[in-house]
PDB file of C-alpha atoms in Angstrom:
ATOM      1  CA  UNK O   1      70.731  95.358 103.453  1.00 97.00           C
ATOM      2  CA  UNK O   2      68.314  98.625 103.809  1.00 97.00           C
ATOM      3  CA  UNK O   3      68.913  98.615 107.449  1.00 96.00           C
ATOM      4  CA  UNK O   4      72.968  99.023 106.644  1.00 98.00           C
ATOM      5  CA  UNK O   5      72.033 101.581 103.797  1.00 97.00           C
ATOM      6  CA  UNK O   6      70.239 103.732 106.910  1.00 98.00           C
ATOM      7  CA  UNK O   7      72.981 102.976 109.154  1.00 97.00           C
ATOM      8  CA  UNK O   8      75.565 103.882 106.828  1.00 96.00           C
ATOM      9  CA  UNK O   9      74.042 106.908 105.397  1.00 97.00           C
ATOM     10  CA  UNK O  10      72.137 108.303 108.657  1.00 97.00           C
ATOM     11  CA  UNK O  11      68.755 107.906 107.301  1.00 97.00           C
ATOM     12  CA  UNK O  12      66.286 107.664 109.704  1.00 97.00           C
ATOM     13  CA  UNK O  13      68.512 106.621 112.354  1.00 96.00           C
ATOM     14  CA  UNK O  14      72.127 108.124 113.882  1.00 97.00           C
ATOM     15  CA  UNK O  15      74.409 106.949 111.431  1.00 98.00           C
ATOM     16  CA  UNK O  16      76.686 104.884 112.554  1.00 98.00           C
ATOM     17  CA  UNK O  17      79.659 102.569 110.510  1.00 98.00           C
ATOM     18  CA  UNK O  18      79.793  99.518 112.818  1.00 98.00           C
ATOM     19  CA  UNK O  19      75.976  98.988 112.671  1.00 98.00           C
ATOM     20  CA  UNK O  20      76.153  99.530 108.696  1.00 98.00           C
ATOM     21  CA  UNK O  21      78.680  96.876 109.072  1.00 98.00           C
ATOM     22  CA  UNK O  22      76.584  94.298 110.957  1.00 98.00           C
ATOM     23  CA  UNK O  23      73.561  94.885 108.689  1.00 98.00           C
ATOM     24  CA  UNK O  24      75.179  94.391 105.520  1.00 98.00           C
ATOM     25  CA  UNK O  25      77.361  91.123 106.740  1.00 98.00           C
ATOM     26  CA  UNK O  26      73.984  89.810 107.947  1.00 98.00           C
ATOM     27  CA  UNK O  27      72.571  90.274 104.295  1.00 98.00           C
ATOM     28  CA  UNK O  28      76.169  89.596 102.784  1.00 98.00           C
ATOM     29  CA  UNK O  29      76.182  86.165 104.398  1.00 96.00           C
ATOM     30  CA  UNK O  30      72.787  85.808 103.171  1.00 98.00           C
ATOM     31  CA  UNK O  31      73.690  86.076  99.257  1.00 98.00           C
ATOM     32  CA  UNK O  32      72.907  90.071  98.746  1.00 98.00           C
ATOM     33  CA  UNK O  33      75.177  90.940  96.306  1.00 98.00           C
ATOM     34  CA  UNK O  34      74.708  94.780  96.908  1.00 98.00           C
ATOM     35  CA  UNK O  35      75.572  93.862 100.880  1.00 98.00           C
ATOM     36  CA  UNK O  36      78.511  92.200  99.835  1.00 99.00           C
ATOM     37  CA  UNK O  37      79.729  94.877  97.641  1.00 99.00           C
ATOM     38  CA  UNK O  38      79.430  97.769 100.314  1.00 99.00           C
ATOM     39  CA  UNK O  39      79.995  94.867 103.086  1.00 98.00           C
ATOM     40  CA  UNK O  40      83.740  94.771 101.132  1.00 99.00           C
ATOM     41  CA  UNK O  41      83.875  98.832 100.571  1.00 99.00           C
ATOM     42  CA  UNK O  42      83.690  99.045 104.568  1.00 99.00           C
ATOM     43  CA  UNK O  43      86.610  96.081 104.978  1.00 98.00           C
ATOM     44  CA  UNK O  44      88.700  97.920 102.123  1.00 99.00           C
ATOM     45  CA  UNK O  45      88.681 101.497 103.994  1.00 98.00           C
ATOM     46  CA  UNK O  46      88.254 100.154 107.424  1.00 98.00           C
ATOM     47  CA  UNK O  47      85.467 101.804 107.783  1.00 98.00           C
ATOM     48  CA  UNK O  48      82.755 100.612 110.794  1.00 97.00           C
ATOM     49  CA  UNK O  49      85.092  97.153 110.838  1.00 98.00           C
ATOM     50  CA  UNK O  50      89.055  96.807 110.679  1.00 98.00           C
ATOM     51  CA  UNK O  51      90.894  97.400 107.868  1.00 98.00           C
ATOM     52  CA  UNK O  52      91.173  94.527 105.790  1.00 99.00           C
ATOM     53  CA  UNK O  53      92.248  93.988 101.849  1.00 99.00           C
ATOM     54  CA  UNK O  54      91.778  90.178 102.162  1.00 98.00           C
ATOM     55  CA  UNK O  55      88.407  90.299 103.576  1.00 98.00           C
ATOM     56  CA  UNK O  56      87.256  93.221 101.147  1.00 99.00           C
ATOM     57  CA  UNK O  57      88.978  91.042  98.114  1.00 99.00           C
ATOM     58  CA  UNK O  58      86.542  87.824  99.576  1.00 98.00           C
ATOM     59  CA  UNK O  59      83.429  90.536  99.652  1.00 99.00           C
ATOM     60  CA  UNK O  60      84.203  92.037  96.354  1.00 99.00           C
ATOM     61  CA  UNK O  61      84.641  88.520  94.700  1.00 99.00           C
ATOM     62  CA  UNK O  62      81.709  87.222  95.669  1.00 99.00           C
ATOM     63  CA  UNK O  63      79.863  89.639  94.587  1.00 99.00           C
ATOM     64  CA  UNK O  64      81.763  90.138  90.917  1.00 99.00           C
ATOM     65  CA  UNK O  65      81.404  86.324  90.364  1.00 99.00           C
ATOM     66  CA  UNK O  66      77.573  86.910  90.813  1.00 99.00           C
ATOM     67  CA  UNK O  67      77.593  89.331  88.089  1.00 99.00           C
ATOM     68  CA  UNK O  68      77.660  92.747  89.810  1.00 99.00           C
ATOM     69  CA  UNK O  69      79.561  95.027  87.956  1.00 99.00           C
ATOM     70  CA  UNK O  70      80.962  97.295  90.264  1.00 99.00           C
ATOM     71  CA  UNK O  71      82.213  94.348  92.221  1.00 99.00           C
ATOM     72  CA  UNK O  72      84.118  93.405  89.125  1.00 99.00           C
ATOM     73  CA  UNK O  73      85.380  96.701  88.838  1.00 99.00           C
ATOM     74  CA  UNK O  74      86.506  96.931  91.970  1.00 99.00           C
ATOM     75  CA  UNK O  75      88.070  93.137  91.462  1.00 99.00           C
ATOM     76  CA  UNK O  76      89.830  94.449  88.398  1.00 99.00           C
ATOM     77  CA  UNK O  77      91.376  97.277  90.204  1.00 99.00           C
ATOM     78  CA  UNK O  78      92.573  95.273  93.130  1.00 99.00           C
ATOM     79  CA  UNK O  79      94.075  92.081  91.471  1.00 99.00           C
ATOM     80  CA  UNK O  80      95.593  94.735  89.335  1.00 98.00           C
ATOM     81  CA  UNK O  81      97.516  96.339  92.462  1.00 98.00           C
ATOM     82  CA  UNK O  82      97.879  93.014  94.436  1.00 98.00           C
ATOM     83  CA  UNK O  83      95.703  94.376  97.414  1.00 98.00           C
ATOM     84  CA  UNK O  84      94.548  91.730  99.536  1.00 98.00           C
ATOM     85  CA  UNK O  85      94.604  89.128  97.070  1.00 98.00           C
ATOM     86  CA  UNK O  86      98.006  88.192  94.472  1.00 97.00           C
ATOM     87  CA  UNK O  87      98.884  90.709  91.879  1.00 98.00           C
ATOM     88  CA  UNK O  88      97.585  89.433  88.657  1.00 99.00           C
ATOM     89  CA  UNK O  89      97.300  91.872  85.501  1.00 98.00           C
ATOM     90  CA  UNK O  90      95.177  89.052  83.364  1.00 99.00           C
ATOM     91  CA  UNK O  91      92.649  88.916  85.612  1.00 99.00           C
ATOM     92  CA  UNK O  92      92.467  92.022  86.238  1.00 99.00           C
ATOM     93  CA  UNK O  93      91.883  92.646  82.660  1.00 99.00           C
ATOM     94  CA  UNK O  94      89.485  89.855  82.637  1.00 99.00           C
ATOM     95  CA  UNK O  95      87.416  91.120  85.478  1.00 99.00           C
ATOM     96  CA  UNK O  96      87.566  94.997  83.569  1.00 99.00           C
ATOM     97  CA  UNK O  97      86.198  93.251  80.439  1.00 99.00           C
ATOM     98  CA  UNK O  98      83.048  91.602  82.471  1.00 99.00           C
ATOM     99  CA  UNK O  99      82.582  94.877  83.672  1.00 99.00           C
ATOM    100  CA  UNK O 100      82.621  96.640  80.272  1.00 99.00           C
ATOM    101  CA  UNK O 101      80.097  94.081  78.344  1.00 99.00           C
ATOM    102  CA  UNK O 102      77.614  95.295  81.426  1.00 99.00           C
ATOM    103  CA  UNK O 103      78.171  98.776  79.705  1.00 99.00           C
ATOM    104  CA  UNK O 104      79.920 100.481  82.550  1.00 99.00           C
ATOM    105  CA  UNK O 105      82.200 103.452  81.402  1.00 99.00           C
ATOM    106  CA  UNK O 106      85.473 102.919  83.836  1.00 99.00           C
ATOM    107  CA  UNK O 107      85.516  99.615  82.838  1.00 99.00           C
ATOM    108  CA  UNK O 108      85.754  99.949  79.037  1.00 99.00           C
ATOM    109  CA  UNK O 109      88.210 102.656  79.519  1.00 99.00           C
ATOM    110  CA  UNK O 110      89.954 100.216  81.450  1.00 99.00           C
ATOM    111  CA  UNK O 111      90.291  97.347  79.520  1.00 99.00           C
ATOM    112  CA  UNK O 112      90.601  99.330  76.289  1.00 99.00           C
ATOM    113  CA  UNK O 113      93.677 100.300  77.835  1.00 99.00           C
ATOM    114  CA  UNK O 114      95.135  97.045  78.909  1.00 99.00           C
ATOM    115  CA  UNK O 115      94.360  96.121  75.198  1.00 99.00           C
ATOM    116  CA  UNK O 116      96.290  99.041  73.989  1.00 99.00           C
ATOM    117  CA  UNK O 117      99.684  98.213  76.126  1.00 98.00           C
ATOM    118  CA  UNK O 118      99.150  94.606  76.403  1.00 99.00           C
ATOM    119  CA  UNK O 119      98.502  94.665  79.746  1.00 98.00           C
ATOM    120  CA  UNK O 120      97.222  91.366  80.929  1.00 98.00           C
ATOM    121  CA  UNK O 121      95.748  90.676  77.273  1.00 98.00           C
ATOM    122  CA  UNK O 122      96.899  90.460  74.302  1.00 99.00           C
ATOM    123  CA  UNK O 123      98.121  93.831  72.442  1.00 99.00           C
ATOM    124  CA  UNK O 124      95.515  94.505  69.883  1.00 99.00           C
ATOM    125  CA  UNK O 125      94.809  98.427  69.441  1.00 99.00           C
ATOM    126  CA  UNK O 126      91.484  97.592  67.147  1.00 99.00           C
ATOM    127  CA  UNK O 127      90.019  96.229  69.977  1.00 99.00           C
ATOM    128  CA  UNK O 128      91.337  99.086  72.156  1.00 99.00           C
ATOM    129  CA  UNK O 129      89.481 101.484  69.538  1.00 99.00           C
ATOM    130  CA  UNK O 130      86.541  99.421  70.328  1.00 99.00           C
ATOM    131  CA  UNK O 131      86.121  99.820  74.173  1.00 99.00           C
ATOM    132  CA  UNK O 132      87.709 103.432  74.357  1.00 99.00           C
ATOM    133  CA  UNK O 133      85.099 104.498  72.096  1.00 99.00           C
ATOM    134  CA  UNK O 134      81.923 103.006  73.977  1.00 99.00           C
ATOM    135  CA  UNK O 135      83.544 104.548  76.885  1.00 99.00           C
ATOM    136  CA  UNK O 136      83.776 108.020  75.032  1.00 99.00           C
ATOM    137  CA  UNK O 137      80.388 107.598  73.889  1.00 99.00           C
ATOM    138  CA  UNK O 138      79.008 108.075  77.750  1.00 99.00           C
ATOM    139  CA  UNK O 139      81.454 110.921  78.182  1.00 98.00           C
ATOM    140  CA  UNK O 140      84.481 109.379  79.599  1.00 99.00           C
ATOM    141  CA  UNK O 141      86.819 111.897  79.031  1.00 99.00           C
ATOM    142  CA  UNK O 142      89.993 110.210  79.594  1.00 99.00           C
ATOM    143  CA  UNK O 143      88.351 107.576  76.301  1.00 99.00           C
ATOM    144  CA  UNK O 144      87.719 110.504  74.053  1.00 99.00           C
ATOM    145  CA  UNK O 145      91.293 111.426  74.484  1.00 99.00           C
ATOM    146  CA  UNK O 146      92.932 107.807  74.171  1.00 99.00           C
ATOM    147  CA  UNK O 147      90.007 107.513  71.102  1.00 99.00           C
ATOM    148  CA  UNK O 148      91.128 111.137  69.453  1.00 99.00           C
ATOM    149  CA  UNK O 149      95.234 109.650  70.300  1.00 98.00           C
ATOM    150  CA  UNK O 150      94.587 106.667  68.004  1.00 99.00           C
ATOM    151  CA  UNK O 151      92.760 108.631  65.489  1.00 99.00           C
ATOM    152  CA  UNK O 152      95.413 110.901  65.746  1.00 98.00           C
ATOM    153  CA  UNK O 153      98.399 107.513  64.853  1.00 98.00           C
ATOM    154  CA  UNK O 154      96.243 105.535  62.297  1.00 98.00           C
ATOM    155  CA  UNK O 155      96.507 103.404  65.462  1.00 98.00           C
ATOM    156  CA  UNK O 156      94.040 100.675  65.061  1.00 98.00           C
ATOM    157  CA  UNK O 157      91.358 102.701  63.147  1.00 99.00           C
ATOM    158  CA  UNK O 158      92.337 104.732  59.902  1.00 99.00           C
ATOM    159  CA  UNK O 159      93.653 107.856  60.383  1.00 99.00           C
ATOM    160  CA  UNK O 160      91.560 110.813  61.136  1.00 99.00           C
ATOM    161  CA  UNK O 161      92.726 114.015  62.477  1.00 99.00           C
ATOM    162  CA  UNK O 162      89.276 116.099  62.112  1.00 99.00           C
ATOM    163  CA  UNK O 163      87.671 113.094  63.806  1.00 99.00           C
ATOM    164  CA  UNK O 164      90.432 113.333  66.656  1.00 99.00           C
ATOM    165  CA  UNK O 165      89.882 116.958  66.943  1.00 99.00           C
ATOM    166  CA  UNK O 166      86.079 116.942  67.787  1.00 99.00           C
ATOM    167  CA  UNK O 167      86.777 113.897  70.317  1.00 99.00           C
ATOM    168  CA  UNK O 168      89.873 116.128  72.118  1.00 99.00           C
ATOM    169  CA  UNK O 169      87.267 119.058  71.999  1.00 99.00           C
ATOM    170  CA  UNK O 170      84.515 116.999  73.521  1.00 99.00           C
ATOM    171  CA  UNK O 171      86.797 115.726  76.335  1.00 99.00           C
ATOM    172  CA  UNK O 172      88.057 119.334  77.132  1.00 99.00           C
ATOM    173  CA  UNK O 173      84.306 120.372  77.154  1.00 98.00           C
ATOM    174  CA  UNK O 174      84.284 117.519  79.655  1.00 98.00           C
ATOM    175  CA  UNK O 175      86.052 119.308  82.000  1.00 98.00           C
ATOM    176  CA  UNK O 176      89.562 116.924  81.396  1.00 98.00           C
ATOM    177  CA  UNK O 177      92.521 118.523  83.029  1.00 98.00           C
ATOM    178  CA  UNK O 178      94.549 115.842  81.727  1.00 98.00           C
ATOM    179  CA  UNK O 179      93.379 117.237  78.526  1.00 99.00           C
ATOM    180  CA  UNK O 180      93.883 120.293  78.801  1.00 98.00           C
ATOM    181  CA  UNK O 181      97.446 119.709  80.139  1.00 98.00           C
ATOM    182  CA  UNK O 182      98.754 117.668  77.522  1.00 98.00           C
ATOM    183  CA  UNK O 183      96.719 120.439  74.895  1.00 98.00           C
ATOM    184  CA  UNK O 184      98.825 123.295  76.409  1.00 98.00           C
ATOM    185  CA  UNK O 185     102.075 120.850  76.949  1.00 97.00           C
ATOM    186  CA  UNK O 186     102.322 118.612  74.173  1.00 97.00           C
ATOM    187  CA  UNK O 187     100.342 119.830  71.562  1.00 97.00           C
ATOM    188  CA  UNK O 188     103.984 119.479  69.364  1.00 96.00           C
ATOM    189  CA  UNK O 189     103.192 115.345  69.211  1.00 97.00           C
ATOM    190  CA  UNK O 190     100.352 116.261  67.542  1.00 98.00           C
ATOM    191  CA  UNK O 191     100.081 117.163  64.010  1.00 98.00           C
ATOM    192  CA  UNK O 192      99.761 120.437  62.432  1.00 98.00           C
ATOM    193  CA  UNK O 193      96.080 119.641  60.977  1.00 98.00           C
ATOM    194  CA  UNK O 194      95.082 118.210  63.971  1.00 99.00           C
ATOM    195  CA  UNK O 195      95.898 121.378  65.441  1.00 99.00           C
ATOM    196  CA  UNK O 196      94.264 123.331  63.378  1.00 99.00           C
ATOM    197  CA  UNK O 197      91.059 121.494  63.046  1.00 99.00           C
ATOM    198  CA  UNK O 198      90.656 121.840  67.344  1.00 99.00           C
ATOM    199  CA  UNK O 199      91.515 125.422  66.274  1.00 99.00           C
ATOM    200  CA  UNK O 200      88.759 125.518  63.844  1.00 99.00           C
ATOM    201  CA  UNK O 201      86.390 124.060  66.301  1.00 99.00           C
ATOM    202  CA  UNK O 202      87.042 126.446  69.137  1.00 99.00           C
ATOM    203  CA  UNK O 203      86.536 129.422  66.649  1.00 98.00           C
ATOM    204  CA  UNK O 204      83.044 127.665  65.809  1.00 98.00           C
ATOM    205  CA  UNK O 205      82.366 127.264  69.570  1.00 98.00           C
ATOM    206  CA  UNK O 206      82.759 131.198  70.559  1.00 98.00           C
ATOM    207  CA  UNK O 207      85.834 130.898  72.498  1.00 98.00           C
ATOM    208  CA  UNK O 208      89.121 131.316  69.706  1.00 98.00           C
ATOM    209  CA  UNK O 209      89.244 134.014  67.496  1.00 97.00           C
ATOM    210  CA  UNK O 210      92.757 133.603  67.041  1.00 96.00           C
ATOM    211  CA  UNK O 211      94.269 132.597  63.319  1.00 97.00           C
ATOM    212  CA  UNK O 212      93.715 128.910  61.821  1.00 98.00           C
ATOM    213  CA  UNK O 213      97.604 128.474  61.982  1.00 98.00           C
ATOM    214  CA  UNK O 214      97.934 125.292  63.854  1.00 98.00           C
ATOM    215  CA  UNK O 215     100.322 127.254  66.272  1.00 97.00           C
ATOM    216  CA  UNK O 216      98.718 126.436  70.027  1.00 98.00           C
ATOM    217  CA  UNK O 217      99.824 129.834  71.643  1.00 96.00           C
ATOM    218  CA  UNK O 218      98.591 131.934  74.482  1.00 97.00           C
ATOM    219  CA  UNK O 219      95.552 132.451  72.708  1.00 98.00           C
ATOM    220  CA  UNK O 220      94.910 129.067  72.136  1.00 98.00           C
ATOM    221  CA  UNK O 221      95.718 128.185  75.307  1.00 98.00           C
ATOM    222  CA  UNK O 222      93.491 130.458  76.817  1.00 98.00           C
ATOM    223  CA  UNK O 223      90.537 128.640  74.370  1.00 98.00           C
ATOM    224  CA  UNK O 224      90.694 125.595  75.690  1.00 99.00           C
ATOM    225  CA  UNK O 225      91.048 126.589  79.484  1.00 98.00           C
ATOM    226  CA  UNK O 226      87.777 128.918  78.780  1.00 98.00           C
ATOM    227  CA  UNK O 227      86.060 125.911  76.492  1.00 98.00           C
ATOM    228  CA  UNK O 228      86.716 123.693  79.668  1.00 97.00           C
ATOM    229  CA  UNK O 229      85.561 125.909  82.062  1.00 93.00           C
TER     230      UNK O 229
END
């Protein structure tokens, strides 16, 4: 496995794909999990070997049914797009969920949102609540936005528009363009004391000193694009 890490990554020796390749299926065949998972990263771009989803799915499987969380990850996303293996949204979902109780941020955010649209699980926004906010507590910034959108609806947690203010501040602080578009877009879905509360919070943050009116105009456009730099 080391030997494809220096292979792959030029360390120590002239980098080179196809010997990362070798190295890691020689640990891969050997039970390495971490082989297996780069092993199928290699197969899935065609990178060092040939291109190949059903090889990379094989890799990746082995590896997420040994525990290893970005394997299962990678599982969920692939089952979820039918690449190399059948399309199939409830394992997918299954596979995000393994991934999430190992505390990995992408997955929560993933499976909180097949929870939210029913996507391969059963509909249930309380437990999409749950996993987008674990997500937003590492700073997933796409959570803290579907967190603050709930907050926002009374959407499986109570309603709470100063609470979905601070979590649509901390994902535009986050650097979320999807944010930050849908702030400057949309804001009208959103309601008036939401609006002002994010207002309220950019005036406390240095970067609005604009009127507490709830109105998101040039000015408070112009906050949040400087507030997420």
């Amino acid at each position: 496995y080391n030997m494809g890490v220096a292979y792959e990554y030029g360390t120590g020796v002239k980098k080179d794909m196809r010997e990362a390749a070798r190295w890691y299926r020689l640990a891969a065949d050997q039970g390495d999990n971490d082989a297996r998972f780069n092993l199928a990263i290699l197969f899935y771009n065609g990178d060092g070997v040939e291109k190949d989803l059903a090889q990379a799915a094989r890799y990746y499987r082995l590896a997420a049914e040994a525990g290893h969380p970005d394997a299962q990850i990678n599982m969920g996303y692939i089952t979820e797009r039918g690449e190399g293996v059948g399309k199939d949204p409830a394992e997918a979902a299954q596979w995000y969920l393994k991934a999430a109780e190992q505390g990995k941020a992408i997955a929560q955010y993933n499976i909180a949102r097949a929870y939210y649209y029913g996507t391969g699980i059963t509909k249930d926004a309380k437990q999409a609540a749950f996993w987008y906010r674990k997500a937003a507590d590492q700073g997933d910034t796409d959570a803290q936005y579907g967190l603050a959108y709930l907050y926002s609806e009374g959407d499986g947690v109570a309603r709470d528009d100063l609470a979905a203010a601070k979590l649509i501040a901390q994902s535009l602080k986050g650097g979320s363009a999807y944010t930050l578009k849908e702030m400057s877009t949309n804001s009208a879905a959103w309601s008036r004391k939401f609006r002002v509360e994010l207002q309220r919070i950019l005036r406390e943050e240095g970067v609005y000193s604009g009127k507490l009116d709830g109105a998101f105009g040039a000015s408070t456009i112009s906050a949040m694009q400087k507030y997420a730099g």
